[in-house]
Each structure stands twice: as C-alpha cells, then as structure tokens.
Amino acid sequence: MYETDAELTALQQLLDASFARASDHLTGIMRPERRLTAEQLVADLTGIAVLNVATVTARGEPRISAVDGHFLHGCWHFTTDGGSAKARQLRARPAISVSYTPRDGYGVFCHGRARFLDRGSPDFTVLSEHCIRTYGQSPDEWGGNIAYVRVEPAWLVGFAFAREDA
C-alpha cells in the first residue's frame, strides 16, 4: 500500500462522488453494502491486476486491450510499448477507461485521462521502482521505447458482492 492519508481521503471522495452521479441501474447492482471503500480498494489492489484498457481510434472506433495494472497512490498505472497502437491512441486522445474484474461479483471501473509520465519525474520513479520490485527488472529492459502511464481518474467505482476476507 503506497497511499498516504490524504490520498486515501481523496480516493474516498472520488468514490463517493462517482457513486453519487452513477445511473440507477449501476447503483441497483452496486448497492451501498457492496461498495468498496478507499481502504478496501487499496488493500485489495496490491499486486499485478490484469486491466482491460479501452481507447478510441482516430475514426472513433473503440479498441480494448489488456495490460498489467498497478494501483499506486490511488490511481491505476501501467507500462506499454511507446509505439503500440494503444500508446499512439492515448497520446492523441487521452480519454481512457479501465476495468479490473478478476472474478464474478467483483469489479473496479474507472474513466479518466492517460498521463504519460516524464522520465525522472517523481511519479515515473515511483512506478519504475515498483515495477523493478514486482518483476525483478525495469520495464525498460523489455524494449527501447517503454511508455509509463498513469490514469488520472475522473470517475471510479468498486464493488464486491461478497468479500472474500469476510
């Protein structure tokens, strides 16, 4: 868990605001007792999470792919080849949606903007060092043009029909 108290508070505020403007259909499924709190989310999202990432082509056609996601400081992060279609699409149109659904009855859904992290910036360093601890090597060893991406969330919800640890 990397989140500070301030980040946990901001994440909880985002979760509350997102549910407040969610549709009746969504809130009917994600009733209050099923909604994950900020503390539950960060406790659950400690390892690699296979994220479904949605982007849009220049012609407005939707595209979906999967990445290894990392939930750090209250935001999703991932790396990808800087020349991939996903990276090109996000540089041109940074709107992004990601979902994490590891099993039936559990999900985390997020809409926001992709921010490519500048090498040497504090956010880049956090993700790079996390990846080295997680994979035993830097993503830069996987290719010469690795993009480090943070999803800046505008809307985020999480739910569990039944808590596995309950």
Short mmCIF file of C-alpha atoms in Angstrom, two decimals:
data_model
loop_
_atom_site.label_atom_id
_atom_site.label_comp_id
_atom_site.label_asym_id
_atom_site.label_seq_id
_atom_site.Cartn_x
_atom_site.Cartn_y
_atom_site.Cartn_z
CA MET A 1 0.00 0.00 0.00
CA TYR A 2 1.52 3.30 -1.14
CA GLU A 3 -1.33 5.67 -0.29
CA THR A 4 -0.95 8.49 2.19
CA ASP A 5 -3.84 9.55 4.43
CA ALA A 6 -4.51 12.48 2.08
CA GLU A 7 -4.57 10.16 -0.93
CA LEU A 8 -6.98 7.79 0.84
CA THR A 9 -9.25 10.72 1.66
CA ALA A 10 -9.15 11.96 -1.96
CA LEU A 11 -9.85 8.43 -3.24
CA GLN A 12 -12.83 8.06 -0.91
CA GLN A 13 -14.16 11.43 -2.08
CA LEU A 14 -13.80 10.29 -5.71
CA LEU A 15 -15.60 7.01 -4.97
CA ASP A 16 -18.44 8.86 -3.21
CA ALA A 17 -18.76 11.45 -6.00
CA SER A 18 -18.72 8.73 -8.66
CA PHE A 19 -21.49 6.76 -7.00
CA ALA A 20 -23.47 9.98 -6.47
CA ARG A 21 -23.64 10.50 -10.24
CA ALA A 22 -23.98 6.85 -11.24
CA SER A 23 -27.07 5.56 -13.03
CA ASP A 24 -29.95 3.90 -11.21
CA HIS A 25 -29.04 0.64 -12.95
CA LEU A 26 -25.47 0.75 -11.63
CA THR A 27 -26.44 1.75 -8.10
CA GLY A 28 -29.05 -1.03 -8.11
CA ILE A 29 -26.25 -3.54 -8.63
CA MET A 30 -23.63 -1.75 -6.54
CA ARG A 31 -25.81 -1.16 -3.50
CA PRO A 32 -24.13 0.62 -0.57
CA GLU A 33 -23.28 -2.61 1.27
CA ARG A 34 -21.44 -3.88 -1.84
CA ARG A 35 -19.40 -0.74 -2.49
CA LEU A 36 -15.71 -0.86 -1.74
CA THR A 37 -14.21 1.89 0.39
CA ALA A 38 -10.89 3.50 -0.41
CA GLU A 39 -9.23 1.45 2.32
CA GLN A 40 -10.72 -1.79 0.97
CA LEU A 41 -9.61 -0.95 -2.58
CA VAL A 42 -6.01 -0.26 -1.69
CA ALA A 43 -5.89 -3.38 0.49
CA ASP A 44 -7.27 -5.48 -2.39
CA LEU A 45 -5.19 -3.96 -5.20
CA THR A 46 -1.66 -4.70 -4.03
CA GLY A 47 -0.39 -6.98 -6.78
CA ILE A 48 -0.49 -7.10 -10.54
CA ALA A 49 -4.02 -6.60 -11.84
CA VAL A 50 -4.83 -7.51 -15.42
CA LEU A 51 -6.60 -4.36 -16.59
CA ASN A 52 -8.86 -4.08 -19.59
CA VAL A 53 -7.94 -0.76 -21.23
CA ALA A 54 -10.33 0.96 -23.65
CA THR A 55 -9.12 3.57 -26.14
CA VAL A 56 -10.53 5.14 -29.32
CA THR A 57 -9.03 5.29 -32.81
CA ALA A 58 -8.90 8.45 -34.92
CA ARG A 59 -12.08 7.21 -36.67
CA GLY A 60 -13.87 6.89 -33.33
CA GLU A 61 -13.69 3.10 -33.29
CA PRO A 62 -13.34 1.55 -29.83
CA ARG A 63 -10.36 -0.62 -29.01
CA ILE A 64 -9.71 -2.77 -25.96
CA SER A 65 -6.55 -4.46 -24.79
CA ALA A 66 -5.07 -5.77 -21.58
CA VAL A 67 -2.12 -4.57 -19.52
CA ASP A 68 -0.55 -5.35 -16.18
CA GLY A 69 -2.08 -2.71 -13.96
CA HIS A 70 -0.67 -1.40 -10.70
CA PHE A 71 -2.78 0.62 -8.25
CA LEU A 72 -0.40 3.12 -6.66
CA HIS A 73 -1.23 6.31 -4.78
CA GLY A 74 -4.93 5.91 -5.57
CA CYS A 75 -4.51 5.65 -9.36
CA TRP A 76 -4.04 2.92 -11.93
CA HIS A 77 -0.63 2.77 -13.62
CA PHE A 78 0.74 0.61 -16.44
CA THR A 79 3.54 0.36 -18.96
CA THR A 80 3.26 -0.38 -22.65
CA ASP A 81 5.36 -0.16 -25.78
CA GLY A 82 5.58 3.51 -26.68
CA GLY A 83 4.95 2.70 -30.35
CA SER A 84 1.91 0.49 -29.75
CA ALA A 85 -1.50 1.40 -31.13
CA LYS A 86 -2.69 1.90 -27.54
CA ALA A 87 0.08 4.43 -26.81
CA ARG A 88 -0.47 6.29 -30.08
CA GLN A 89 -4.22 6.47 -29.45
CA LEU A 90 -3.76 7.71 -25.88
CA ARG A 91 -1.24 10.37 -26.91
CA ALA A 92 -3.73 11.69 -29.49
CA ARG A 93 -6.89 11.14 -27.43
CA PRO A 94 -6.03 10.69 -23.73
CA ALA A 95 -9.54 9.70 -22.62
CA ILE A 96 -9.33 6.19 -21.19
CA SER A 97 -11.49 3.63 -19.44
CA VAL A 98 -10.09 0.72 -17.45
CA SER A 99 -11.71 -2.16 -15.66
CA TYR A 100 -10.50 -4.85 -13.32
CA THR A 101 -12.82 -7.85 -12.97
CA PRO A 102 -10.86 -10.77 -11.55
CA ARG A 103 -13.97 -12.82 -10.70
CA ASP A 104 -17.74 -12.79 -10.81
CA GLY A 105 -19.17 -10.30 -8.35
CA TYR A 106 -16.08 -8.10 -8.02
CA GLY A 107 -15.08 -5.14 -10.14
CA VAL A 108 -13.30 -1.83 -10.25
CA PHE A 109 -14.20 0.56 -13.08
CA CYS A 110 -12.52 3.84 -13.93
CA HIS A 111 -12.84 6.61 -16.52
CA GLY A 112 -10.24 9.33 -16.80
CA ARG A 113 -7.29 10.61 -18.77
CA ALA A 114 -4.00 8.92 -19.53
CA ARG A 115 -0.93 10.86 -18.48
CA PHE A 116 2.41 9.75 -19.86
CA LEU A 117 4.99 10.05 -17.11
CA ASP A 118 8.14 12.04 -17.80
CA ARG A 119 11.33 10.13 -17.13
CA GLY A 120 12.93 11.33 -13.95
CA SER A 121 9.70 12.76 -12.52
CA PRO A 122 8.64 11.61 -9.05
CA ASP A 123 5.62 9.71 -10.49
CA PHE A 124 7.85 7.97 -13.04
CA THR A 125 10.29 6.97 -10.30
CA VAL A 126 7.51 5.51 -8.13
CA LEU A 127 6.19 3.36 -10.99
CA SER A 128 9.66 2.35 -12.21
CA GLU A 129 10.82 1.29 -8.74
CA HIS A 130 7.54 -0.54 -8.13
CA CYS A 131 7.97 -2.46 -11.40
CA ILE A 132 11.54 -3.39 -10.50
CA ARG A 133 10.34 -4.76 -7.13
CA THR A 134 7.42 -6.57 -8.79
CA TYR A 135 9.12 -8.04 -11.88
CA GLY A 136 12.75 -8.12 -10.78
CA GLN A 137 13.74 -5.85 -13.64
CA SER A 138 12.95 -2.49 -15.16
CA PRO A 139 10.31 -2.36 -17.91
CA ASP A 140 12.97 -0.53 -19.93
CA GLU A 141 14.72 -3.89 -20.25
CA TRP A 142 11.73 -5.14 -22.28
CA GLY A 143 12.31 -2.68 -25.11
CA GLY A 144 13.76 0.65 -26.06
CA ASN A 145 10.55 2.66 -26.11
CA ILE A 146 8.54 1.82 -22.99
CA ALA A 147 5.82 4.28 -22.03
CA TYR A 148 4.92 4.69 -18.36
CA VAL A 149 1.27 5.72 -17.95
CA ARG A 150 -0.84 6.92 -15.04
CA VAL A 151 -4.64 7.00 -15.30
CA GLU A 152 -5.86 10.27 -13.78
CA PRO A 153 -9.33 9.20 -12.63
CA ALA A 154 -12.41 11.36 -13.11
CA TRP A 155 -14.82 8.55 -12.13
CA LEU A 156 -14.06 5.37 -10.20
CA VAL A 157 -16.22 2.76 -8.51
CA GLY A 158 -15.54 -0.61 -6.94
CA PHE A 159 -17.83 -3.32 -5.64
CA ALA A 160 -17.85 -6.83 -4.22
CA PHE A 161 -20.96 -8.97 -3.92
CA ALA A 162 -19.22 -10.87 -1.12
CA ARG A 163 -15.90 -10.02 0.47
CA GLU A 164 -13.54 -12.99 0.25
CA ASP A 165 -11.92 -11.94 3.51
CA ALA A 166 -15.25 -11.57 5.34
#
